[in-house]
């Protein structure tokens, strides 16, 4: 009896030992191995600061100037930089720029292109530029040096308003200038294109150093406040062809 009891205990201990010797089962799920993840370097993208304008034209930076490119016409318009006040010092605008595989003729200074660039001191235009847009150089308070291109056709509203230009001889080719185009500048003499028919509202308003104006024969209308606040103005020569002078 005692012998059978001992055999039973030995048998139970053997089962326990065998059970304890078995490795514990791993929790459910597939066997995974630890791997070190190597991150691939990000691809560099071509530099196109602003992408496209609302009309689908490419906007690109070439030699520190920003342009809107028209692939169909192969023309470029100087446009607003990515950062306010970006343009400083003397800027020379080229006649032609190269972008990728294309060549573009620079024919316009766009709306607000240099507006508020208070460290801009001068601009040299190429002869290819025929239009200067609205507010293109507004509030460029150090802009003094300026020579307009010979084939310029139009100057937009407030284009040079509150800048520091003292002289801006409009070429004979100019057909129109916008309202307040030269308002608030220290300009000393006013000029007009041969084909202009009207002096627009506030064109030279507040030009306190303007002393003399000679209006060409082609002008038939002088609009409101064209020369308001020109306190140093001593003489104005108005041709007989002027039929309307607004208050």
mmCIF file of C-alpha atoms in Angstrom:
data_model
loop_
_atom_site.group_PDB
_atom_site.id
_atom_site.type_symbol
_atom_site.label_atom_id
_atom_site.label_comp_id
_atom_site.label_asym_id
_atom_site.label_seq_id
_atom_site.Cartn_x
_atom_site.Cartn_y
_atom_site.Cartn_z
ATOM 1 C CA UNK A 1 0.000 0.000 0.000
ATOM 2 C CA UNK A 2 2.763 2.350 0.962
ATOM 3 C CA UNK A 3 4.709 1.365 -2.140
ATOM 4 C CA UNK A 4 1.742 2.173 -4.411
ATOM 5 C CA UNK A 5 1.311 5.612 -2.761
ATOM 6 C CA UNK A 6 4.940 6.516 -3.380
ATOM 7 C CA UNK A 7 4.678 5.446 -7.005
ATOM 8 C CA UNK A 8 1.608 7.653 -7.434
ATOM 9 C CA UNK A 9 3.417 10.735 -6.010
ATOM 10 C CA UNK A 10 6.451 10.130 -8.217
ATOM 11 C CA UNK A 11 4.193 9.828 -11.234
ATOM 12 C CA UNK A 12 2.416 13.123 -10.407
ATOM 13 C CA UNK A 13 5.732 14.925 -9.871
ATOM 14 C CA UNK A 14 6.989 13.633 -13.212
ATOM 15 C CA UNK A 15 3.911 14.982 -14.995
ATOM 16 C CA UNK A 16 4.342 18.355 -13.294
ATOM 17 C CA UNK A 17 7.981 18.571 -14.227
ATOM 18 C CA UNK A 18 7.248 17.699 -17.808
ATOM 19 C CA UNK A 19 4.505 20.278 -17.938
ATOM 20 C CA UNK A 20 6.754 22.954 -16.484
ATOM 21 C CA UNK A 21 9.452 22.107 -19.004
ATOM 22 C CA UNK A 22 7.195 22.886 -21.995
ATOM 23 C CA UNK A 23 7.689 26.410 -23.436
ATOM 24 C CA UNK A 24 4.776 28.778 -22.993
ATOM 25 C CA UNK A 25 2.702 29.349 -26.104
ATOM 26 C CA UNK A 26 2.949 32.781 -27.677
ATOM 27 C CA UNK A 27 -0.112 34.956 -27.983
ATOM 28 C CA UNK A 28 -2.086 34.877 -31.209
ATOM 29 C CA UNK A 29 -0.925 36.560 -34.400
ATOM 30 C CA UNK A 30 1.676 35.890 -36.999
ATOM 31 C CA UNK A 31 5.306 35.670 -36.087
ATOM 32 C CA UNK A 32 7.006 39.044 -36.684
ATOM 33 C CA UNK A 33 10.642 39.977 -36.740
ATOM 34 C CA UNK A 34 11.992 43.383 -35.705
ATOM 35 C CA UNK A 35 13.295 45.365 -38.693
ATOM 36 C CA UNK A 36 14.928 48.800 -38.819
ATOM 37 C CA UNK A 37 12.907 51.073 -41.128
ATOM 38 C CA UNK A 38 15.086 53.112 -43.479
ATOM 39 C CA UNK A 39 13.452 56.385 -44.620
ATOM 40 C CA UNK A 40 14.037 57.364 -48.211
ATOM 41 C CA UNK A 41 15.106 60.990 -48.828
ATOM 42 C CA UNK A 42 12.335 63.251 -50.146
ATOM 43 C CA UNK A 43 12.535 64.109 -53.819
ATOM 44 C CA UNK A 44 13.447 67.688 -54.633
ATOM 45 C CA UNK A 45 10.854 69.542 -56.666
ATOM 46 C CA UNK A 46 11.516 72.161 -59.311
ATOM 47 C CA UNK A 47 11.407 75.675 -57.873
ATOM 48 C CA UNK A 48 8.126 77.313 -58.875
ATOM 49 C CA UNK A 49 7.358 79.794 -56.070
ATOM 50 C CA UNK A 50 3.688 80.462 -56.647
ATOM 51 C CA UNK A 51 2.628 77.781 -59.114
ATOM 52 C CA UNK A 52 0.012 79.248 -61.416
ATOM 53 C CA UNK A 53 -2.110 82.373 -61.682
ATOM 54 C CA UNK A 54 -5.943 82.157 -61.917
ATOM 55 C CA UNK A 55 -5.672 81.785 -65.704
ATOM 56 C CA UNK A 56 -3.351 78.794 -65.581
ATOM 57 C CA UNK A 57 -0.165 80.682 -66.473
ATOM 58 C CA UNK A 58 3.064 79.574 -64.825
ATOM 59 C CA UNK A 59 4.588 81.866 -62.193
ATOM 60 C CA UNK A 60 8.354 81.515 -61.988
ATOM 61 C CA UNK A 61 11.390 83.197 -60.484
ATOM 62 C CA UNK A 62 14.246 84.049 -62.836
ATOM 63 C CA UNK A 63 17.312 85.936 -61.571
ATOM 64 C CA UNK A 64 15.500 87.258 -58.476
ATOM 65 C CA UNK A 65 12.492 88.614 -60.401
ATOM 66 C CA UNK A 66 9.077 86.964 -60.481
ATOM 67 C CA UNK A 67 7.170 86.579 -63.754
ATOM 68 C CA UNK A 68 3.833 85.357 -65.091
ATOM 69 C CA UNK A 69 4.597 83.387 -68.247
ATOM 70 C CA UNK A 70 2.283 83.181 -71.256
ATOM 71 C CA UNK A 71 3.369 80.164 -73.273
ATOM 72 C CA UNK A 72 1.033 80.918 -76.179
ATOM 73 C CA UNK A 73 2.330 84.450 -76.728
ATOM 74 C CA UNK A 74 5.825 83.698 -75.403
ATOM 75 C CA UNK A 75 5.658 86.799 -73.204
ATOM 76 C CA UNK A 76 6.426 87.493 -69.546
ATOM 77 C CA UNK A 77 4.897 89.949 -67.078
ATOM 78 C CA UNK A 78 6.853 91.044 -64.003
ATOM 79 C CA UNK A 79 4.646 90.166 -61.039
ATOM 80 C CA UNK A 80 4.326 90.375 -57.252
ATOM 81 C CA UNK A 81 7.144 88.588 -55.379
ATOM 82 C CA UNK A 82 6.531 85.804 -52.880
ATOM 83 C CA UNK A 83 7.563 88.100 -50.025
ATOM 84 C CA UNK A 84 6.386 91.684 -49.466
ATOM 85 C CA UNK A 85 9.112 94.290 -50.001
ATOM 86 C CA UNK A 86 11.323 91.693 -51.684
ATOM 87 C CA UNK A 87 12.723 93.990 -54.385
ATOM 88 C CA UNK A 88 15.497 96.311 -53.161
ATOM 89 C CA UNK A 89 18.117 98.634 -54.637
ATOM 90 C CA UNK A 90 18.391 99.126 -58.378
ATOM 91 C CA UNK A 91 16.536 96.570 -60.509
ATOM 92 C CA UNK A 92 17.290 96.029 -64.178
ATOM 93 C CA UNK A 93 14.536 94.219 -66.048
ATOM 94 C CA UNK A 94 15.767 92.182 -69.036
ATOM 95 C CA UNK A 95 14.207 92.186 -72.507
ATOM 96 C CA UNK A 96 14.094 88.384 -72.659
ATOM 97 C CA UNK A 97 14.161 85.686 -69.983
ATOM 98 C CA UNK A 98 14.823 81.967 -70.274
ATOM 99 C CA UNK A 99 12.769 79.530 -68.236
ATOM 100 C CA UNK A 100 13.311 75.806 -68.679
ATOM 101 C CA UNK A 101 13.385 75.418 -72.478
ATOM 102 C CA UNK A 102 11.450 78.551 -73.379
ATOM 103 C CA UNK A 103 12.358 82.153 -74.169
ATOM 104 C CA UNK A 104 9.914 84.894 -73.152
ATOM 105 C CA UNK A 105 9.822 88.573 -74.087
ATOM 106 C CA UNK A 106 9.193 90.830 -71.074
ATOM 107 C CA UNK A 107 6.445 93.209 -72.209
ATOM 108 C CA UNK A 108 4.611 94.303 -69.077
ATOM 109 C CA UNK A 109 5.032 95.311 -65.449
ATOM 110 C CA UNK A 110 2.069 93.690 -63.724
ATOM 111 C CA UNK A 111 -0.440 95.028 -61.227
ATOM 112 C CA UNK A 112 1.197 95.781 -57.878
ATOM 113 C CA UNK A 113 4.471 94.148 -58.993
ATOM 114 C CA UNK A 114 6.742 96.427 -56.928
ATOM 115 C CA UNK A 115 4.111 97.980 -54.653
ATOM 116 C CA UNK A 116 5.384 98.803 -51.176
ATOM 117 C CA UNK A 117 9.025 97.938 -51.928
ATOM 118 C CA UNK A 118 10.352 100.764 -49.783
ATOM 119 C CA UNK A 119 14.025 99.887 -50.339
ATOM 120 C CA UNK A 120 13.716 99.979 -54.143
ATOM 121 C CA UNK A 121 15.804 102.909 -55.435
ATOM 122 C CA UNK A 122 15.690 102.612 -59.220
ATOM 123 C CA UNK A 123 14.352 100.649 -62.184
ATOM 124 C CA UNK A 124 15.757 100.186 -65.656
ATOM 125 C CA UNK A 125 13.110 99.101 -68.157
ATOM 126 C CA UNK A 126 13.779 97.214 -71.386
ATOM 127 C CA UNK A 127 12.414 98.688 -74.603
ATOM 128 C CA UNK A 128 10.081 95.680 -74.896
ATOM 129 C CA UNK A 129 7.808 96.911 -72.059
ATOM 130 C CA UNK A 130 4.605 98.502 -73.406
ATOM 131 C CA UNK A 131 2.445 98.583 -70.251
ATOM 132 C CA UNK A 132 2.873 99.415 -66.574
ATOM 133 C CA UNK A 133 0.006 98.067 -64.473
ATOM 134 C CA UNK A 134 -2.098 99.541 -61.670
ATOM 135 C CA UNK A 135 -0.137 100.283 -58.461
ATOM 136 C CA UNK A 136 3.008 98.795 -60.017
ATOM 137 C CA UNK A 137 5.312 101.124 -58.035
ATOM 138 C CA UNK A 138 2.899 102.599 -55.510
ATOM 139 C CA UNK A 139 4.455 103.523 -52.137
ATOM 140 C CA UNK A 140 8.010 102.848 -53.328
ATOM 141 C CA UNK A 141 9.189 105.711 -51.155
ATOM 142 C CA UNK A 142 12.856 105.568 -52.214
ATOM 143 C CA UNK A 143 12.282 105.107 -55.929
ATOM 144 C CA UNK A 144 13.946 108.098 -57.572
ATOM 145 C CA UNK A 145 15.648 106.885 -60.754
ATOM 146 C CA UNK A 146 13.355 106.097 -63.639
ATOM 147 C CA UNK A 147 13.591 106.039 -67.427
ATOM 148 C CA UNK A 148 10.438 104.946 -69.216
ATOM 149 C CA UNK A 149 10.707 102.767 -72.358
ATOM 150 C CA UNK A 150 10.297 104.507 -75.720
ATOM 151 C CA UNK A 151 7.367 102.363 -76.873
ATOM 152 C CA UNK A 152 5.330 102.511 -73.670
ATOM 153 C CA UNK A 153 1.581 102.614 -74.409
ATOM 154 C CA UNK A 154 -0.167 102.726 -71.019
ATOM 155 C CA UNK A 155 0.440 103.565 -67.367
ATOM 156 C CA UNK A 156 -2.083 102.158 -64.875
ATOM 157 C CA UNK A 157 -3.995 103.727 -62.003
ATOM 158 C CA UNK A 158 -1.802 104.824 -59.069
ATOM 159 C CA UNK A 159 1.175 103.291 -60.863
ATOM 160 C CA UNK A 160 3.734 105.611 -59.227
ATOM 161 C CA UNK A 161 1.593 107.116 -56.484
ATOM 162 C CA UNK A 162 3.556 108.199 -53.377
ATOM 163 C CA UNK A 163 6.886 107.182 -54.869
ATOM 164 C CA UNK A 164 9.951 109.468 -54.811
ATOM 165 C CA UNK A 165 10.361 110.043 -58.557
ATOM 166 C CA UNK A 166 11.257 113.604 -59.557
ATOM 167 C CA UNK A 167 11.066 113.139 -63.319
ATOM 168 C CA UNK A 168 9.120 110.779 -65.561
ATOM 169 C CA UNK A 169 9.007 111.913 -69.167
ATOM 170 C CA UNK A 170 6.202 110.075 -70.897
ATOM 171 C CA UNK A 171 7.141 108.997 -74.418
ATOM 172 C CA UNK A 172 5.004 110.132 -77.357
ATOM 173 C CA UNK A 173 3.672 106.598 -77.767
ATOM 174 C CA UNK A 174 1.643 106.715 -74.516
ATOM 175 C CA UNK A 175 -2.100 106.592 -75.185
ATOM 176 C CA UNK A 176 -3.376 106.748 -71.617
ATOM 177 C CA UNK A 177 -2.434 107.065 -67.980
ATOM 178 C CA UNK A 178 -4.658 105.954 -65.119
ATOM 179 C CA UNK A 179 -6.242 107.938 -62.307
ATOM 180 C CA UNK A 180 -3.717 109.234 -59.744
ATOM 181 C CA UNK A 181 -0.840 107.713 -61.737
ATOM 182 C CA UNK A 182 1.715 110.228 -60.389
ATOM 183 C CA UNK A 183 -0.180 111.567 -57.374
ATOM 184 C CA UNK A 184 1.804 112.437 -54.271
ATOM 185 C CA UNK A 185 5.217 112.390 -55.945
ATOM 186 C CA UNK A 186 7.892 115.133 -55.850
ATOM 187 C CA UNK A 187 7.828 115.258 -59.647
ATOM 188 C CA UNK A 188 8.830 118.651 -61.042
ATOM 189 C CA UNK A 189 7.337 118.524 -64.536
ATOM 190 C CA UNK A 190 4.322 116.831 -66.091
ATOM 191 C CA UNK A 191 4.397 115.248 -69.523
ATOM 192 C CA UNK A 192 1.809 113.638 -71.782
ATOM 193 C CA UNK A 193 1.715 111.279 -74.757
ATOM 194 C CA UNK A 194 1.043 112.776 -78.176
ATOM 195 C CA UNK A 195 -2.040 110.597 -78.683
ATOM 196 C CA UNK A 196 -3.580 111.157 -75.253
ATOM 197 C CA UNK A 197 -7.031 112.754 -75.281
ATOM 198 C CA UNK A 198 -7.614 113.233 -71.544
ATOM 199 C CA UNK A 199 -5.744 113.938 -68.334
ATOM 200 C CA UNK A 200 -7.343 111.574 -65.828
ATOM 201 C CA UNK A 201 -8.693 112.214 -62.356
ATOM 202 C CA UNK A 202 -6.010 113.122 -59.833
ATOM 203 C CA UNK A 203 -3.193 112.368 -62.293
ATOM 204 C CA UNK A 204 -0.741 114.761 -60.597
ATOM 205 C CA UNK A 205 -2.730 115.482 -57.441
ATOM 206 C CA UNK A 206 -0.618 116.552 -54.458
ATOM 207 C CA UNK A 207 2.588 116.970 -56.458
ATOM 208 C CA UNK A 208 3.863 119.836 -54.326
ATOM 209 C CA UNK A 209 7.013 120.485 -56.375
ATOM 210 C CA UNK A 210 5.298 120.668 -59.761
ATOM 211 C CA UNK A 211 5.812 124.207 -61.094
ATOM 212 C CA UNK A 212 4.833 124.249 -64.763
ATOM 213 C CA UNK A 213 2.510 122.310 -67.063
ATOM 214 C CA UNK A 214 2.215 122.476 -70.829
ATOM 215 C CA UNK A 215 -0.754 120.523 -72.109
ATOM 216 C CA UNK A 216 -0.425 119.280 -75.707
ATOM 217 C CA UNK A 217 -2.954 120.040 -78.443
ATOM 218 C CA UNK A 218 -4.451 116.544 -78.499
ATOM 219 C CA UNK A 219 -5.913 116.851 -74.991
ATOM 220 C CA UNK A 220 -9.623 117.662 -74.977
ATOM 221 C CA UNK A 221 -10.526 116.922 -71.348
ATOM 222 C CA UNK A 222 -9.012 117.567 -67.932
ATOM 223 C CA UNK A 223 -10.741 115.448 -65.289
ATOM 224 C CA UNK A 224 -11.438 116.099 -61.588
ATOM 225 C CA UNK A 225 -8.536 117.082 -59.340
ATOM 226 C CA UNK A 226 -5.962 116.415 -62.053
ATOM 227 C CA UNK A 227 -3.667 119.016 -60.500
ATOM 228 C CA UNK A 228 -5.273 119.524 -57.084
ATOM 229 C CA UNK A 229 -2.863 120.361 -54.276
ATOM 230 C CA UNK A 230 -0.026 121.341 -56.630
ATOM 231 C CA UNK A 231 0.853 124.306 -54.415
ATOM 232 C CA UNK A 232 4.018 125.313 -56.297
ATOM 233 C CA UNK A 233 2.309 125.419 -59.701
ATOM 234 C CA UNK A 234 2.968 128.788 -61.333
ATOM 235 C CA UNK A 235 1.678 128.381 -64.878
ATOM 236 C CA UNK A 236 -0.541 126.091 -66.932
ATOM 237 C CA UNK A 237 -0.735 126.344 -70.715
ATOM 238 C CA UNK A 238 -4.096 124.997 -71.912
ATOM 239 C CA UNK A 239 -4.619 124.555 -75.671
ATOM 240 C CA UNK A 240 -7.778 125.691 -77.453
ATOM 241 C CA UNK A 241 -8.789 122.098 -78.110
ATOM 242 C CA UNK A 242 -9.668 121.485 -74.453
ATOM 243 C CA UNK A 243 -13.444 121.474 -74.294
ATOM 244 C CA UNK A 244 -14.025 120.185 -70.769
ATOM 245 C CA UNK A 245 -12.347 120.987 -67.487
ATOM 246 C CA UNK A 246 -13.892 119.260 -64.463
ATOM 247 C CA UNK A 247 -14.044 120.838 -61.014
#
